Amino acid sequence: MNTADPVASSKVPALTNGSGAAAILSAGIGSFALAVLAMAADKSAAITSLLVLYKPTGALSGVTTAAILIWLLTWGVLEGRWRRKTVALGRISFVAFALLGLSFLLTFPPIAGLF
Amino acid sequence: MEITVRSLWTMIHGMGFGALYLLACSGALVELYRLTFSSAPSESTPGQERFLKVYLITMAVLAWAAVLTGAYVIYPWYRATPPPGTADLSMFPQHLLMSSSTTIGWHSLGMEWKEHVAWFAPISITTVAFVFIRYGRDLINHKQLRATVLGFAVASFLAAGIAGFFGAMIDKSAPVQGGPTIQLSIGAKK
């Protein structure tokens, strides 16, 4: 049985997988940060008032702005560290998907309400 | 035929950016699936590759436009607080939904989830677009990366689908309305 990747060419990759891994993991971290910040804002009036960057939108403005900053900052740092490296993409993808899955769950009100 | 400014913005947000994004997702998912699991090895031409990159960038722009108009244009109208003693809550959708036990769930579950989960769509699709632009044709040599990117595209579709579904249902129960009226056309009298 031929187990070779059906799409891959026989060429050696010109780029390492580090850059892709950095983008993937940072997206997972950014999404998770958004979910955690949303929960925190929901539980604490002090955090809510801290996260109101634009009053008509309320704490959502701070939650999303902070999460996007965390995402982009993490992405920049990881890109700088991994760009020329080959990393354990399987493990990184697993962590990224776990964070993304948790983010979906933690933003779901009945689950967020458990904490 | 006329429409209010708030209704127009809701249409631009939901049907313009959101629905178009969901439609674009289906095309992208088919192409990413083909690229990831195709049994017939094929190298895309530079033209096809360029098209897919532009397509993914357009998707990312649509997704960001949808969440930004949602959060900063529509949401403030949705969550506006009525003056004390207001009996007619039709201009205050969140309070209108919360005023009845039969509609409160559209806010407490629907909007509370939608306003956060929607942001996973642009984050995920931006990641997908970046990986495609960064790797280009070399992506055919990264099977695991392709599969992960497909997973992120699915997650983006799921997030946009949840947000779109609740957006549509909330707008049916308590539409965002008001503001100046725009006259689109004047019909002939019956």
mmCIF file of C-alpha atoms in Angstrom:
data_model
loop_
_atom_site.group_PDB
_atom_site.id
_atom_site.type_symbol
_atom_site.label_atom_id
_atom_site.label_comp_id
_atom_site.label_asym_id
_atom_site.label_seq_id
_atom_site.Cartn_x
_atom_site.Cartn_y
_atom_site.Cartn_z
ATOM 1 C CA MET A 1 0.000 0.000 0.000
ATOM 2 C CA ASN A 2 1.284 3.393 -0.909
ATOM 3 C CA THR A 3 1.194 5.569 2.188
ATOM 4 C CA ALA A 4 2.888 8.559 0.628
ATOM 5 C CA ASP A 5 1.201 11.932 0.748
ATOM 6 C CA PRO A 6 -0.865 11.949 -2.437
ATOM 7 C CA VAL A 7 -0.560 15.664 -2.977
ATOM 8 C CA ALA A 8 2.989 16.302 -1.979
ATOM 9 C CA SER A 9 5.585 16.583 -4.644
ATOM 10 C CA SER A 10 8.879 14.767 -4.304
ATOM 11 C CA LYS A 11 10.627 18.068 -3.626
ATOM 12 C CA VAL A 12 12.051 18.900 -0.234
ATOM 13 C CA PRO A 13 10.071 21.760 1.356
ATOM 14 C CA ALA A 14 11.650 25.109 0.595
ATOM 15 C CA LEU A 15 10.293 26.567 3.837
ATOM 16 C CA THR A 16 10.329 25.140 7.343
ATOM 17 C CA ASN A 17 6.991 24.638 9.095
ATOM 18 C CA GLY A 18 7.879 27.087 11.900
ATOM 19 C CA SER A 19 6.149 30.086 10.383
ATOM 20 C CA GLY A 20 2.911 28.182 9.839
ATOM 21 C CA ALA A 21 3.099 26.722 13.350
ATOM 22 C CA ALA A 22 3.558 30.215 14.810
ATOM 23 C CA ALA A 23 0.449 31.474 13.003
ATOM 24 C CA ILE A 24 -1.608 28.460 14.090
ATOM 25 C CA LEU A 25 -0.600 28.447 17.753
ATOM 26 C CA SER A 26 -1.002 32.204 18.129
ATOM 27 C CA ALA A 27 -4.519 31.995 16.652
ATOM 28 C CA GLY A 28 -5.371 29.374 19.275
ATOM 29 C CA ILE A 29 -3.893 31.510 22.048
ATOM 30 C CA GLY A 30 -5.667 34.661 20.802
ATOM 31 C CA SER A 31 -9.023 32.888 20.649
ATOM 32 C CA PHE A 32 -8.535 31.432 24.109
ATOM 33 C CA ALA A 33 -7.540 34.846 25.474
ATOM 34 C CA LEU A 34 -10.773 36.263 24.078
ATOM 35 C CA ALA A 35 -12.823 33.547 25.779
ATOM 36 C CA VAL A 36 -11.057 33.997 29.133
ATOM 37 C CA LEU A 37 -11.351 37.800 28.998
ATOM 38 C CA ALA A 38 -15.052 37.547 28.093
ATOM 39 C CA MET A 39 -15.622 35.276 31.089
ATOM 40 C CA ALA A 40 -13.623 37.530 33.382
ATOM 41 C CA ALA A 41 -15.587 40.585 32.246
ATOM 42 C CA ASP A 42 -18.808 38.709 32.882
ATOM 43 C CA LYS A 43 -17.805 37.796 36.447
ATOM 44 C CA SER A 44 -16.179 40.969 37.708
ATOM 45 C CA ALA A 45 -17.525 44.506 37.581
ATOM 46 C CA ALA A 46 -13.991 45.857 38.100
ATOM 47 C CA ILE A 47 -12.676 43.983 35.061
ATOM 48 C CA THR A 48 -15.719 45.033 33.061
ATOM 49 C CA SER A 49 -15.104 48.708 33.728
ATOM 50 C CA LEU A 50 -11.415 48.216 32.905
ATOM 51 C CA LEU A 51 -12.326 46.726 29.534
ATOM 52 C CA VAL A 52 -14.716 49.454 28.418
ATOM 53 C CA LEU A 53 -12.619 51.163 25.753
ATOM 54 C CA TYR A 54 -15.599 52.402 23.758
ATOM 55 C CA LYS A 55 -18.632 53.056 25.917
ATOM 56 C CA PRO A 56 -21.401 52.325 23.371
ATOM 57 C CA THR A 57 -19.949 48.840 22.778
ATOM 58 C CA GLY A 58 -19.158 48.247 26.448
ATOM 59 C CA ALA A 59 -16.669 45.658 27.685
ATOM 60 C CA LEU A 60 -16.778 43.851 24.332
ATOM 61 C CA SER A 61 -14.534 46.590 22.932
ATOM 62 C CA GLY A 62 -11.802 45.882 25.496
ATOM 63 C CA VAL A 63 -12.228 42.104 25.450
ATOM 64 C CA THR A 64 -11.735 41.901 21.694
ATOM 65 C CA THR A 65 -9.048 44.583 21.460
ATOM 66 C CA ALA A 66 -6.988 42.943 24.228
ATOM 67 C CA ALA A 67 -7.421 39.495 22.680
ATOM 68 C CA ILE A 68 -6.345 40.762 19.253
ATOM 69 C CA LEU A 69 -3.283 42.405 20.795
ATOM 70 C CA ILE A 70 -2.413 39.172 22.633
ATOM 71 C CA TRP A 71 -2.897 37.217 19.373
ATOM 72 C CA LEU A 72 -0.729 39.557 17.267
ATOM 73 C CA LEU A 73 1.945 39.928 19.937
ATOM 74 C CA THR A 74 2.185 36.156 20.427
ATOM 75 C CA TRP A 75 2.264 35.684 16.663
ATOM 76 C CA GLY A 76 5.116 38.189 16.299
ATOM 77 C CA VAL A 77 7.169 36.582 19.073
ATOM 78 C CA LEU A 78 6.619 33.015 17.805
ATOM 79 C CA GLU A 79 7.273 34.045 14.198
ATOM 80 C CA GLY A 80 10.580 35.561 15.286
ATOM 81 C CA ARG A 81 11.576 32.419 17.174
ATOM 82 C CA TRP A 82 10.305 29.701 14.802
ATOM 83 C CA ARG A 83 10.504 31.231 11.309
ATOM 84 C CA ARG A 84 13.583 29.270 10.282
ATOM 85 C CA LYS A 85 12.927 26.209 12.444
ATOM 86 C CA THR A 86 11.184 22.916 11.892
ATOM 87 C CA VAL A 87 8.944 22.374 14.898
ATOM 88 C CA ALA A 88 6.739 19.568 16.213
ATOM 89 C CA LEU A 89 3.696 20.666 14.240
ATOM 90 C CA GLY A 90 1.542 17.722 15.339
ATOM 91 C CA ARG A 91 1.790 18.701 18.988
ATOM 92 C CA ILE A 92 1.420 22.408 18.240
ATOM 93 C CA SER A 93 -1.663 21.802 16.089
ATOM 94 C CA PHE A 94 -3.167 19.686 18.857
ATOM 95 C CA VAL A 95 -2.641 22.477 21.399
ATOM 96 C CA ALA A 96 -3.989 25.101 18.985
ATOM 97 C CA PHE A 97 -7.137 23.068 18.252
ATOM 98 C CA ALA A 98 -7.603 22.337 21.964
ATOM 99 C CA LEU A 99 -7.417 26.069 22.727
ATOM 100 C CA LEU A 100 -9.793 26.868 19.870
ATOM 101 C CA GLY A 101 -12.237 24.170 21.008
ATOM 102 C CA LEU A 102 -12.091 25.436 24.595
ATOM 103 C CA SER A 103 -12.698 28.948 23.312
ATOM 104 C CA PHE A 104 -15.908 27.867 21.585
ATOM 105 C CA LEU A 105 -17.031 26.120 24.780
ATOM 106 C CA LEU A 106 -16.052 28.874 27.203
ATOM 107 C CA THR A 107 -17.903 31.525 25.225
ATOM 108 C CA PHE A 108 -21.060 29.365 25.226
ATOM 109 C CA PRO A 109 -23.121 30.985 28.023
ATOM 110 C CA PRO A 110 -24.376 27.786 29.759
ATOM 111 C CA ILE A 111 -20.772 26.560 30.074
ATOM 112 C CA ALA A 112 -19.323 29.986 30.931
ATOM 113 C CA GLY A 113 -21.940 30.198 33.670
ATOM 114 C CA LEU A 114 -20.487 27.139 35.407
ATOM 115 C CA PHE A 115 -17.361 29.047 36.441
ATOM 116 C CA MET B 1 -39.678 51.741 -0.898
ATOM 117 C CA GLU B 2 -37.633 53.002 2.036
ATOM 118 C CA ILE B 3 -35.206 51.776 4.634
ATOM 119 C CA THR B 4 -33.859 53.244 7.852
ATOM 120 C CA VAL B 5 -30.148 53.864 8.296
ATOM 121 C CA ARG B 6 -29.964 51.291 11.111
ATOM 122 C CA SER B 7 -31.709 48.652 8.993
ATOM 123 C CA LEU B 8 -29.335 49.409 6.124
ATOM 124 C CA TRP B 9 -26.299 48.925 8.358
ATOM 125 C CA THR B 10 -27.770 45.698 9.707
ATOM 126 C CA MET B 11 -28.160 44.491 6.119
ATOM 127 C CA ILE B 12 -24.608 45.519 5.227
ATOM 128 C CA HIS B 13 -23.306 43.702 8.320
ATOM 129 C CA GLY B 14 -25.388 40.534 8.055
ATOM 130 C CA MET B 15 -26.199 40.044 4.407
ATOM 131 C CA GLY B 16 -23.340 41.993 2.895
ATOM 132 C CA PHE B 17 -20.364 40.878 4.958
ATOM 133 C CA GLY B 18 -21.627 37.929 7.010
ATOM 134 C CA ALA B 19 -23.636 35.991 4.446
ATOM 135 C CA LEU B 20 -21.081 36.667 1.715
ATOM 136 C CA TYR B 21 -18.388 35.347 4.033
ATOM 137 C CA LEU B 22 -20.366 32.150 4.694
ATOM 138 C CA LEU B 23 -20.874 31.679 0.956
ATOM 139 C CA ALA B 24 -17.170 32.234 0.334
ATOM 140 C CA CYS B 25 -16.376 29.720 3.083
ATOM 141 C CA SER B 26 -18.066 26.912 1.202
ATOM 142 C CA GLY B 27 -15.887 27.554 -1.854
ATOM 143 C CA ALA B 28 -12.718 27.825 0.209
ATOM 144 C CA LEU B 29 -13.481 24.635 2.141
ATOM 145 C CA VAL B 30 -13.963 22.662 -1.071
ATOM 146 C CA GLU B 31 -10.669 23.946 -2.488
ATOM 147 C CA LEU B 32 -8.773 23.384 0.782
ATOM 148 C CA TYR B 33 -10.227 19.886 1.108
ATOM 149 C CA ARG B 34 -9.227 19.107 -2.482
ATOM 150 C CA LEU B 35 -5.752 20.419 -1.836
ATOM 151 C CA THR B 36 -5.406 18.440 1.398
ATOM 152 C CA PHE B 37 -6.897 15.077 0.498
ATOM 153 C CA SER B 38 -6.889 14.903 -3.296
ATOM 154 C CA SER B 39 -5.768 11.521 -4.598
ATOM 155 C CA ALA B 40 -4.646 13.066 -7.876
ATOM 156 C CA PRO B 41 -1.447 15.009 -7.340
ATOM 157 C CA SER B 42 -1.727 18.351 -9.023
ATOM 158 C CA GLU B 43 0.316 21.469 -8.846
ATOM 159 C CA SER B 44 -1.741 24.588 -9.189
ATOM 160 C CA THR B 45 -0.736 27.093 -11.843
ATOM 161 C CA PRO B 46 0.566 30.491 -10.709
ATOM 162 C CA GLY B 47 -2.763 31.978 -11.824
ATOM 163 C CA GLN B 48 -4.786 29.538 -9.699
ATOM 164 C CA GLU B 49 -2.478 30.106 -6.761
ATOM 165 C CA ARG B 50 -2.845 33.870 -7.079
ATOM 166 C CA PHE B 51 -6.627 33.503 -7.307
ATOM 167 C CA LEU B 52 -6.772 31.430 -4.096
ATOM 168 C CA LYS B 53 -4.618 33.953 -2.259
ATOM 169 C CA VAL B 54 -6.809 36.873 -3.354
ATOM 170 C CA TYR B 55 -9.896 34.810 -2.496
ATOM 171 C CA LEU B 56 -8.618 34.114 1.041
ATOM 172 C CA ILE B 57 -7.569 37.737 1.593
ATOM 173 C CA THR B 58 -11.045 38.838 0.475
ATOM 174 C CA MET B 59 -12.556 36.374 2.955
ATOM 175 C CA ALA B 60 -10.401 37.754 5.766
ATOM 176 C CA VAL B 61 -11.462 41.322 4.871
ATOM 177 C CA LEU B 62 -15.143 40.261 4.832
ATOM 178 C CA ALA B 63 -14.808 38.519 8.195
ATOM 179 C CA TRP B 64 -13.125 41.518 9.828
ATOM 180 C CA ALA B 65 -15.656 43.892 8.257
ATOM 181 C CA ALA B 66 -18.495 41.748 9.634
ATOM 182 C CA VAL B 67 -17.226 41.691 13.232
ATOM 183 C CA LEU B 68 -16.145 45.332 13.272
ATOM 184 C CA THR B 69 -19.446 46.666 11.895
ATOM 185 C CA GLY B 70 -21.244 44.285 14.239
ATOM 186 C CA ALA B 71 -19.383 45.415 17.353
ATOM 187 C CA TYR B 72 -18.983 49.119 16.645
ATOM 188 C CA VAL B 73 -22.008 50.046 14.505
ATOM 189 C CA ILE B 74 -24.884 47.635 15.220
ATOM 190 C CA TYR B 75 -24.172 46.462 18.779
ATOM 191 C CA PRO B 76 -24.391 49.958 20.372
ATOM 192 C CA TRP B 77 -27.899 50.339 18.887
ATOM 193 C CA TYR B 78 -28.790 46.839 20.040
ATOM 194 C CA ARG B 79 -27.725 47.366 23.662
ATOM 195 C CA ALA B 80 -28.878 50.973 24.056
ATOM 196 C CA THR B 81 -30.600 51.615 27.379
ATOM 197 C CA PRO B 82 -34.138 53.020 27.195
ATOM 198 C CA PRO B 83 -34.968 56.089 29.281
ATOM 199 C CA PRO B 84 -36.794 55.189 32.508
ATOM 200 C CA GLY B 85 -40.487 54.598 31.982
ATOM 201 C CA THR B 86 -40.202 53.736 28.282
ATOM 202 C CA ALA B 87 -43.136 51.497 27.391
ATOM 203 C CA ASP B 88 -42.369 50.915 23.722
ATOM 204 C CA LEU B 89 -39.082 48.972 23.624
ATOM 205 C CA SER B 90 -39.031 48.442 19.861
ATOM 206 C CA MET B 91 -36.044 50.795 19.507
ATOM 207 C CA PHE B 92 -34.123 48.934 22.220
ATOM 208 C CA PRO B 93 -33.718 45.338 20.938
ATOM 209 C CA GLN B 94 -31.797 43.902 23.911
ATOM 210 C CA HIS B 95 -34.336 45.205 26.398
ATOM 211 C CA LEU B 96 -37.209 44.150 24.155
ATOM 212 C CA LEU B 97 -35.859 40.578 24.097
ATOM 213 C CA MET B 98 -35.257 40.596 27.839
ATOM 214 C CA SER B 99 -38.767 41.830 28.567
ATOM 215 C CA SER B 100 -40.375 38.481 27.751
ATOM 216 C CA SER B 101 -39.635 34.958 28.961
ATOM 217 C CA THR B 102 -40.304 33.689 25.432
ATOM 218 C CA THR B 103 -37.553 35.823 23.876
ATOM 219 C CA ILE B 104 -34.982 36.349 26.634
ATOM 220 C CA GLY B 105 -32.965 33.325 25.460
ATOM 221 C CA TRP B 106 -32.219 35.027 22.147
ATOM 222 C CA HIS B 107 -30.226 37.540 24.165
ATOM 223 C CA SER B 108 -28.908 35.553 27.141
ATOM 224 C CA LEU B 109 -27.757 32.648 24.980
ATOM 225 C CA GLY B 110 -27.837 33.869 21.378
ATOM 226 C CA MET B 111 -26.323 37.331 21.563
ATOM 227 C CA GLU B 112 -24.055 36.519 24.517
ATOM 228 C CA TRP B 113 -22.474 33.697 22.467
ATOM 229 C CA LYS B 114 -22.598 35.454 19.098
ATOM 230 C CA GLU B 115 -20.837 38.623 20.235
ATOM 231 C CA HIS B 116 -17.764 36.606 21.252
ATOM 232 C CA VAL B 117 -17.721 33.508 19.059
ATOM 233 C CA ALA B 118 -17.947 35.617 15.892
ATOM 234 C CA TRP B 119 -14.386 36.881 16.436
ATOM 235 C CA PHE B 120 -12.944 33.386 15.977
ATOM 236 C CA ALA B 121 -13.938 33.593 12.312
ATOM 237 C CA PRO B 122 -11.615 36.456 11.282
ATOM 238 C CA ILE B 123 -8.797 35.234 13.536
ATOM 239 C CA SER B 124 -8.947 31.745 12.004
ATOM 240 C CA ILE B 125 -9.341 32.814 8.386
ATOM 241 C CA THR B 126 -6.542 35.372 8.710
ATOM 242 C CA THR B 127 -4.327 32.495 9.867
ATOM 243 C CA VAL B 128 -5.428 30.401 6.876
ATOM 244 C CA ALA B 129 -4.766 33.259 4.444
ATOM 245 C CA PHE B 130 -1.366 33.967 5.990
ATOM 246 C CA VAL B 131 -0.222 30.351 5.714
ATOM 247 C CA PHE B 132 -1.300 30.219 2.057
ATOM 248 C CA ILE B 133 0.437 33.463 1.196
ATOM 249 C CA ARG B 134 3.582 32.550 3.145
ATOM 250 C CA TYR B 135 3.961 29.037 1.732
ATOM 251 C CA GLY B 136 2.374 29.312 -1.688
ATOM 252 C CA ARG B 137 3.169 26.302 -3.827
ATOM 253 C CA ASP B 138 5.502 24.916 -1.144
ATOM 254 C CA LEU B 139 2.404 24.035 0.889
ATOM 255 C CA ILE B 140 2.046 20.838 -1.147
ATOM 256 C CA ASN B 141 5.172 19.660 0.713
ATOM 257 C CA HIS B 142 3.577 20.265 4.145
ATOM 258 C CA LYS B 143 0.767 17.753 4.543
ATOM 259 C CA GLN B 144 0.258 18.335 8.277
ATOM 260 C CA LEU B 145 0.176 22.097 7.816
ATOM 261 C CA ARG B 146 -2.442 21.750 5.070
ATOM 262 C CA ALA B 147 -4.632 19.571 7.286
ATOM 263 C CA THR B 148 -4.336 22.031 10.192
ATOM 264 C CA VAL B 149 -5.180 24.950 7.943
ATOM 265 C CA LEU B 150 -8.261 23.080 6.704
ATOM 266 C CA GLY B 151 -9.272 22.572 10.350
ATOM 267 C CA PHE B 152 -8.951 26.301 11.014
ATOM 268 C CA ALA B 153 -11.055 27.071 7.949
ATOM 269 C CA VAL B 154 -13.752 24.710 9.282
ATOM 270 C CA ALA B 155 -13.562 26.430 12.697
ATOM 271 C CA SER B 156 -13.912 29.805 11.003
ATOM 272 C CA PHE B 157 -16.971 28.582 9.099
ATOM 273 C CA LEU B 158 -18.479 27.182 12.298
ATOM 274 C CA ALA B 159 -17.931 30.445 14.208
ATOM 275 C CA ALA B 160 -19.417 32.504 11.384
ATOM 276 C CA GLY B 161 -22.319 30.066 11.089
ATOM 277 C CA ILE B 162 -23.182 30.329 14.795
ATOM 278 C CA ALA B 163 -22.943 34.124 14.680
ATOM 279 C CA GLY B 164 -24.961 34.309 11.469
ATOM 280 C CA PHE B 165 -27.695 32.009 12.739
ATOM 281 C CA PHE B 166 -28.202 33.914 15.995
ATOM 282 C CA GLY B 167 -27.883 37.255 14.213
ATOM 283 C CA ALA B 168 -30.679 36.333 11.826
ATOM 284 C CA MET B 169 -32.918 34.932 14.572
ATOM 285 C CA ILE B 170 -32.375 37.914 16.882
ATOM 286 C CA ASP B 171 -33.115 40.305 14.045
ATOM 287 C CA LYS B 172 -36.402 38.485 13.413
ATOM 288 C CA SER B 173 -37.470 38.813 17.058
ATOM 289 C CA ALA B 174 -36.119 42.277 17.781
ATOM 290 C CA PRO B 175 -34.801 44.082 14.708
ATOM 291 C CA VAL B 176 -32.393 46.964 15.040
ATOM 292 C CA GLN B 177 -34.343 49.840 13.573
ATOM 293 C CA GLY B 178 -34.649 53.591 13.639
ATOM 294 C CA GLY B 179 -32.542 56.497 12.504
ATOM 295 C CA PRO B 180 -33.083 58.600 9.411
ATOM 296 C CA THR B 181 -35.110 57.050 6.601
ATOM 297 C CA ILE B 182 -33.621 56.562 3.164
ATOM 298 C CA GLN B 183 -36.094 56.664 0.305
ATOM 299 C CA LEU B 184 -35.065 54.026 -2.244
ATOM 300 C CA SER B 185 -37.879 54.486 -4.742
ATOM 301 C CA ILE B 186 -41.382 55.849 -4.969
ATOM 302 C CA GLY B 187 -43.899 53.299 -6.181
ATOM 303 C CA ALA B 188 -46.924 54.090 -8.278
ATOM 304 C CA LYS B 189 -50.212 54.420 -6.396
ATOM 305 C CA LYS B 190 -52.452 51.337 -6.407
#
